[in-house]
Short mmCIF file of C-alpha atoms in Angstrom, two decimals:
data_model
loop_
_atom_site.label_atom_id
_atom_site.label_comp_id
_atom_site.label_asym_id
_atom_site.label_seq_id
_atom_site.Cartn_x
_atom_site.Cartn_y
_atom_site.Cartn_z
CA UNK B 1254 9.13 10.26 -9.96
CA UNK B 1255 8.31 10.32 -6.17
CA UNK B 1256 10.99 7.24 -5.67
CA UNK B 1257 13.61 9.54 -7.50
CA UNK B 1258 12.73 12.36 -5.52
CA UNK B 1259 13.08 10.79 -1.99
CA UNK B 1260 16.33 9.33 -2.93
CA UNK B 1261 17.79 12.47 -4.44
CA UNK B 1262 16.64 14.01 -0.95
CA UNK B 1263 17.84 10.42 0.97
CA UNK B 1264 21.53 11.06 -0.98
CA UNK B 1265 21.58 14.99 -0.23
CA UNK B 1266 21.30 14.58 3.56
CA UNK B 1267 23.01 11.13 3.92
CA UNK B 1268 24.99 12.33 7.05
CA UNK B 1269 21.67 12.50 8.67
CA UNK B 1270 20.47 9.08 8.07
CA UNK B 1271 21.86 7.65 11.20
CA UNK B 1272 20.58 10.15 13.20
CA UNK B 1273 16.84 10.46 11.82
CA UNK B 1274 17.28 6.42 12.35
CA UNK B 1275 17.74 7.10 15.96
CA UNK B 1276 15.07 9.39 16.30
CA UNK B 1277 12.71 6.76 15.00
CA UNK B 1278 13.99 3.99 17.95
CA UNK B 1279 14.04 6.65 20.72
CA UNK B 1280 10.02 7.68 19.40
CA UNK B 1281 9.39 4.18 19.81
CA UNK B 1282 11.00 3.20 23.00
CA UNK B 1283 10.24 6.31 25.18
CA UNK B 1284 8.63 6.33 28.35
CA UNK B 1285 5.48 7.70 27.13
CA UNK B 1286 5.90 4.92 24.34
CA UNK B 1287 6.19 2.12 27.12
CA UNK B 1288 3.90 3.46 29.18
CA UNK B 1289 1.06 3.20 26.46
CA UNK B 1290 2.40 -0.50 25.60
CA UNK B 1291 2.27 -1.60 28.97
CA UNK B 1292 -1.19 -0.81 29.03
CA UNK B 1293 -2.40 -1.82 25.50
CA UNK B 1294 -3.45 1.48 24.19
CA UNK B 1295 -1.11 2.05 22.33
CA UNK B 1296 -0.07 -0.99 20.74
CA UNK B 1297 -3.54 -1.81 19.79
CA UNK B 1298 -3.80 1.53 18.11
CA UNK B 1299 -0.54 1.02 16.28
CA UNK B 1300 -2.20 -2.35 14.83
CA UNK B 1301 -4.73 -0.46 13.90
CA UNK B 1302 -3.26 2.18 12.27
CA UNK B 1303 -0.24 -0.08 10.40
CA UNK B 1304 -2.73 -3.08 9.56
CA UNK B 1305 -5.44 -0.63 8.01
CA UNK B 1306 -3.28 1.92 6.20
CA UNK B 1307 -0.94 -1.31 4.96
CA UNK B 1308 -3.87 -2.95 3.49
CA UNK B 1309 -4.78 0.13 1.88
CA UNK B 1310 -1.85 0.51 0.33
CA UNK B 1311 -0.81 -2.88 -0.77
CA UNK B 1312 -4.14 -4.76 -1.13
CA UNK B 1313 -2.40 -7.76 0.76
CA UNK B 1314 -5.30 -9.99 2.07
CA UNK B 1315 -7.86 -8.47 0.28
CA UNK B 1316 -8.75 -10.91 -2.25
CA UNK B 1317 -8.62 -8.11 -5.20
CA UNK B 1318 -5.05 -8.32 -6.30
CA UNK B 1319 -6.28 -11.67 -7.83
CA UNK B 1320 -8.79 -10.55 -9.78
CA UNK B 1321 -6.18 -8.31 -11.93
CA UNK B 1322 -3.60 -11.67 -11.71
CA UNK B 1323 -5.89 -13.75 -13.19
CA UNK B 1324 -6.35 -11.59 -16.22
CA UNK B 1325 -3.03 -12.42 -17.07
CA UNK B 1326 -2.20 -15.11 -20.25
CA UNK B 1327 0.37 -17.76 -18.27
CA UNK B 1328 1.08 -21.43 -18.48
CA UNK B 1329 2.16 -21.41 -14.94
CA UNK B 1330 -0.20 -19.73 -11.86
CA UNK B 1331 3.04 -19.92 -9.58
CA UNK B 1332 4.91 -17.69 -12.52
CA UNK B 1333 2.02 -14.88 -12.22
CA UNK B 1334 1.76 -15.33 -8.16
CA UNK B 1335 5.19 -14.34 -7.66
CA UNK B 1336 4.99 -11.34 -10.19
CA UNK B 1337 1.58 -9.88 -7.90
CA UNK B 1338 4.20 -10.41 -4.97
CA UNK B 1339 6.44 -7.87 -5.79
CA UNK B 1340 4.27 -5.65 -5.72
CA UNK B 1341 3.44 -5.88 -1.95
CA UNK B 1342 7.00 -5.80 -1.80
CA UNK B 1343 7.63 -2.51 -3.68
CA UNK B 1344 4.25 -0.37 -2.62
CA UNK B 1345 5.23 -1.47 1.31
CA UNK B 1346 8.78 -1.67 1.79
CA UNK B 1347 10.27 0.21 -1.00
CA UNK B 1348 7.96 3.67 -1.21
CA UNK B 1349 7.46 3.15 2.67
CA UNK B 1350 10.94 2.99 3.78
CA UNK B 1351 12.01 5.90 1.19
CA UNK B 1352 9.18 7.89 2.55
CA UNK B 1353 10.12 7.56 6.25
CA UNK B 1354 13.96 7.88 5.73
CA UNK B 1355 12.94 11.64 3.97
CA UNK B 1356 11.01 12.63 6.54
CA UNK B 1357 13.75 11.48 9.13
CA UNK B 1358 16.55 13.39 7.33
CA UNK B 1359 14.59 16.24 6.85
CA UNK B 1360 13.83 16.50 10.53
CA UNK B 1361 9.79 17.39 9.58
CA UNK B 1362 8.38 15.22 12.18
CA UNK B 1363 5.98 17.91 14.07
CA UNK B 1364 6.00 20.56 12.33
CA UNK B 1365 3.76 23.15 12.28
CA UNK B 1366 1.21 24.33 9.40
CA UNK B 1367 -0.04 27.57 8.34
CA UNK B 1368 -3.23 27.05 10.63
CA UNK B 1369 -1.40 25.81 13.39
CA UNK B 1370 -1.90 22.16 13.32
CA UNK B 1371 0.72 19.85 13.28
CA UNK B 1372 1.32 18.21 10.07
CA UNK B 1373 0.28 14.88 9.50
CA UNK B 1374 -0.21 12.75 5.88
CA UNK B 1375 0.11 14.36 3.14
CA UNK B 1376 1.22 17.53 3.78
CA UNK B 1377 3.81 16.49 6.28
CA UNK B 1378 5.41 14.72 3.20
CA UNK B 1379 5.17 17.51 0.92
CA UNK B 1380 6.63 19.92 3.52
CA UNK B 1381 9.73 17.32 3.80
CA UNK B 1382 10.37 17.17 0.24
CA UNK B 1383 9.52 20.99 -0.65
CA UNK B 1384 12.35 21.58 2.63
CA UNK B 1385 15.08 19.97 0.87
CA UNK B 1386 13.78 19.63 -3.47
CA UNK B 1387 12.94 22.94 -4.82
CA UNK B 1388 9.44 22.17 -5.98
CA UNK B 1389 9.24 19.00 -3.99
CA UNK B 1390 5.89 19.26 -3.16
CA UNK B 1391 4.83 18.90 -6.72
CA UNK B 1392 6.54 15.79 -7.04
CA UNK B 1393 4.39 14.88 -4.07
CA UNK B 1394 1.27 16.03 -5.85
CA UNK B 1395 1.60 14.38 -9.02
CA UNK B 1396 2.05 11.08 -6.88
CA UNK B 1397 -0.85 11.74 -5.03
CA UNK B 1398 -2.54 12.62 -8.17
CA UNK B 1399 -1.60 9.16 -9.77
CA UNK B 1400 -1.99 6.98 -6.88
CA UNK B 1401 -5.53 8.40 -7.15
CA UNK B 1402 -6.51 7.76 -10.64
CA UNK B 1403 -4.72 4.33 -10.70
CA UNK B 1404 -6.67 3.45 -7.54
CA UNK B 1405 -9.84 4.44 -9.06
CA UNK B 1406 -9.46 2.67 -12.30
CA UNK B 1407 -8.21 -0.62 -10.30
CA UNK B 1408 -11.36 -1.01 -8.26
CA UNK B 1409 -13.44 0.10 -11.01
CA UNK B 1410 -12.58 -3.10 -12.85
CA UNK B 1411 -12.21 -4.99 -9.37
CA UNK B 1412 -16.19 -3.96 -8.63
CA UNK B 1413 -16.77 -4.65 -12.51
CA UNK B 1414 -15.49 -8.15 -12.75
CA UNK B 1415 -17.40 -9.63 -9.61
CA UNK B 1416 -20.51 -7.67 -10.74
CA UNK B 1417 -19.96 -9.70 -14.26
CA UNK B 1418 -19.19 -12.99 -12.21
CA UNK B 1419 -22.91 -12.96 -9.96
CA UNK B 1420 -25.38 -10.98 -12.48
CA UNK B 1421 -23.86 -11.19 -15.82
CA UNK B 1422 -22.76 -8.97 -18.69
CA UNK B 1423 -25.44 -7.25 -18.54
CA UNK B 1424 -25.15 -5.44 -15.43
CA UNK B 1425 -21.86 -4.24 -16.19
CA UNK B 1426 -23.07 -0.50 -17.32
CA UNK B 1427 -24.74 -0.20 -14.06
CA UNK B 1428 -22.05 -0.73 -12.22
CA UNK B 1429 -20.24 1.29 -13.54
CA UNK B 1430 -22.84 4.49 -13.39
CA UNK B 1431 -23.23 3.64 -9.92
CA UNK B 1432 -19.46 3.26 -9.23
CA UNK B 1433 -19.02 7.10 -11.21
CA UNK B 1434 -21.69 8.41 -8.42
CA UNK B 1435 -20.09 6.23 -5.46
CA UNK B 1436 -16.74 8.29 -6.76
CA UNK B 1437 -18.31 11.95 -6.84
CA UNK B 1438 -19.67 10.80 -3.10
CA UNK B 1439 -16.53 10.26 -1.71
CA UNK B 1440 -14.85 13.14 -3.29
CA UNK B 1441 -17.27 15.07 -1.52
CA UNK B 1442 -16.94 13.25 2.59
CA UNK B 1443 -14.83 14.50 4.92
CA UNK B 1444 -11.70 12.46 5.22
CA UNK B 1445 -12.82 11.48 9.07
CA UNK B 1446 -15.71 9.85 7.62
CA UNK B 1447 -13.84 8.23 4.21
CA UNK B 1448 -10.89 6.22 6.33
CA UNK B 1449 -13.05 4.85 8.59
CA UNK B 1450 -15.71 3.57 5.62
CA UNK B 1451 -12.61 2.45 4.13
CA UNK B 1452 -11.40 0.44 6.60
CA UNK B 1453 -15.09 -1.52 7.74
CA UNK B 1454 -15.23 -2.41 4.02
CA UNK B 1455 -11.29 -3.82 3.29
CA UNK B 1456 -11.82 -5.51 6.82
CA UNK B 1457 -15.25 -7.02 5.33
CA UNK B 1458 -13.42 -8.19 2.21
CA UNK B 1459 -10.68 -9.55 3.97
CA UNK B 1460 -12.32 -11.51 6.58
CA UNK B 1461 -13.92 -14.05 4.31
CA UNK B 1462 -10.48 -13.92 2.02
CA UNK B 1463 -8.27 -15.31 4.63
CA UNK B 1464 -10.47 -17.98 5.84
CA UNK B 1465 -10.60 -18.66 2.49
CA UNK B 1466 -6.92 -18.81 2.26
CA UNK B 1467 -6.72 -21.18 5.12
CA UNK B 1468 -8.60 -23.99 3.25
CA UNK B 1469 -7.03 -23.14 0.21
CA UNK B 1470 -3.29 -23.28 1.55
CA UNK B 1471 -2.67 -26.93 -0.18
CA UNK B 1472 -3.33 -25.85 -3.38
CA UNK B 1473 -1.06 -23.02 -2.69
CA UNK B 1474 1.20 -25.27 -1.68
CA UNK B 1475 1.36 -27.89 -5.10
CA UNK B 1476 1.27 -24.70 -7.02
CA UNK B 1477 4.35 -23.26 -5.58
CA UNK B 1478 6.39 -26.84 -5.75
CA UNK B 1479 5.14 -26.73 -9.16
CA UNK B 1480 6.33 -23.63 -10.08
CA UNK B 1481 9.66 -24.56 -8.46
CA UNK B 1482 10.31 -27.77 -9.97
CA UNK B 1483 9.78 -25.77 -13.58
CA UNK B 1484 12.65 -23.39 -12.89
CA UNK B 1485 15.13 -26.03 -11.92
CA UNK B 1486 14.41 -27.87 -14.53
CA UNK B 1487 14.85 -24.81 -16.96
CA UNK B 1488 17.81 -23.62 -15.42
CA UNK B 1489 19.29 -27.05 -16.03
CA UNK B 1490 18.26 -27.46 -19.39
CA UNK B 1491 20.13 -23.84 -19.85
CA UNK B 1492 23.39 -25.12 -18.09
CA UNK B 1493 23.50 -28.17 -20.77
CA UNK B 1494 23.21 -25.89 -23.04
#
């Protein structure tokens, strides 16, 4: 729904995609842009920012994309690897790039809100698409609404598995009471306090993950030749066919 959306609104005002793509460049290569470049400040805060809200997004480096993969019944790892790649792919590129391009068309970079703050997140988003989609925001909402539950249930069964890996079955049904309280919690912070927390823990998880990854690169490596080697050999055994 919220990929239909932004390109209905991406299609409607497609005379001001070059524009709102020039507005983007000239953001990034002002003088006050330069300025804070030259001096670190603001590159390090736009690592920051893009590494932390990526990974929160797309899971990429995390370590708990795996845990779903593996769940899933294949004769090939390489097959299933590829398959969790896409999805960095879509969640990053795709819904990333369709939600930029809206709110370049739609010129709602700075607005104002009904307290007036300038609009930021969320509702900067929802004021794009309401601007151009009669009831656009809703679209917005429901996304937000589903990107919620979806991200609940995933780490629920994340938090579940490696509970059942170090203490057993039996300590399933106290994770998950404790995870049900954990939610209620952080329904209840302030989102100041929430992004931080969030981003300590995914840089905890993904610390030891990409060390990890270093040693494990080999294996990666005969796994992907693998999986390679089992295409060619299928596609050839098609084209005798």
């Amino acid at each position: 729904i919220y990929i239909s959306g932004g390109l209905i609104i991406i299609f409607m005002r497609i005379g001001y995609i070059l524009p709102g793509i020039l507005m983007i460049f000239k953001s990034a290569f002002n003088f006050k842009a330069a300025a804070g470049g030259f001096l670190g400040v603001g590159i390090m805060n736009a690592m920051q920012m893009g590494i932390a809200r990526g990974i929160s997004s797309n899971e990429a480096g995390l370590g708990s994309a795996p845990i779903a993969a593996a769940a899933a019944k294949t004769d090939v790892p390489g097959r299933q690897a590829l398959i969790s790649m896409s999805g960095v792919f879509l969640s990053s590129f795709i819904v990333c790039t369709i939600t930029v391009l809206v709110l370049a068309v739609t010129n709602s970079v700075g607005q104002i809100g009904p307290n007036g703050e300038i609009l930021n997140g969320a509702p900067l988003v929802m004021h794009a698409f309401s601007s151009v989609l009669p009831g656009g925001g809703i679209i917005v909402a429901i996304g937000l609404i589903l990107f919620g539950l979806s991200t609940i249930l995933g780490w629920s069964y994340y938090g579940e598995k490696c509970i059942e890996y170090i203490l057993g079955d039996r300590s399933v049904k106290y994770y998950r009471f404790l995870f049900i309280i954990f939610v209620f919690l952080g329904s209840q912070l302030s989102i100041q306090t929430v992004w931080p927390l969030a981003d300590i823990m995914n840089g905890l998880m993904a610390f030891p993950n990409l060390i990890g990854l270093i040693f494990l690169s080999k294996v990666v490596v005969e796994e992907s030749d693998y999986f390679f080697k089992i295409v060619k050999k299928e596609k050839e055994l098609q084209f005798d066919l």
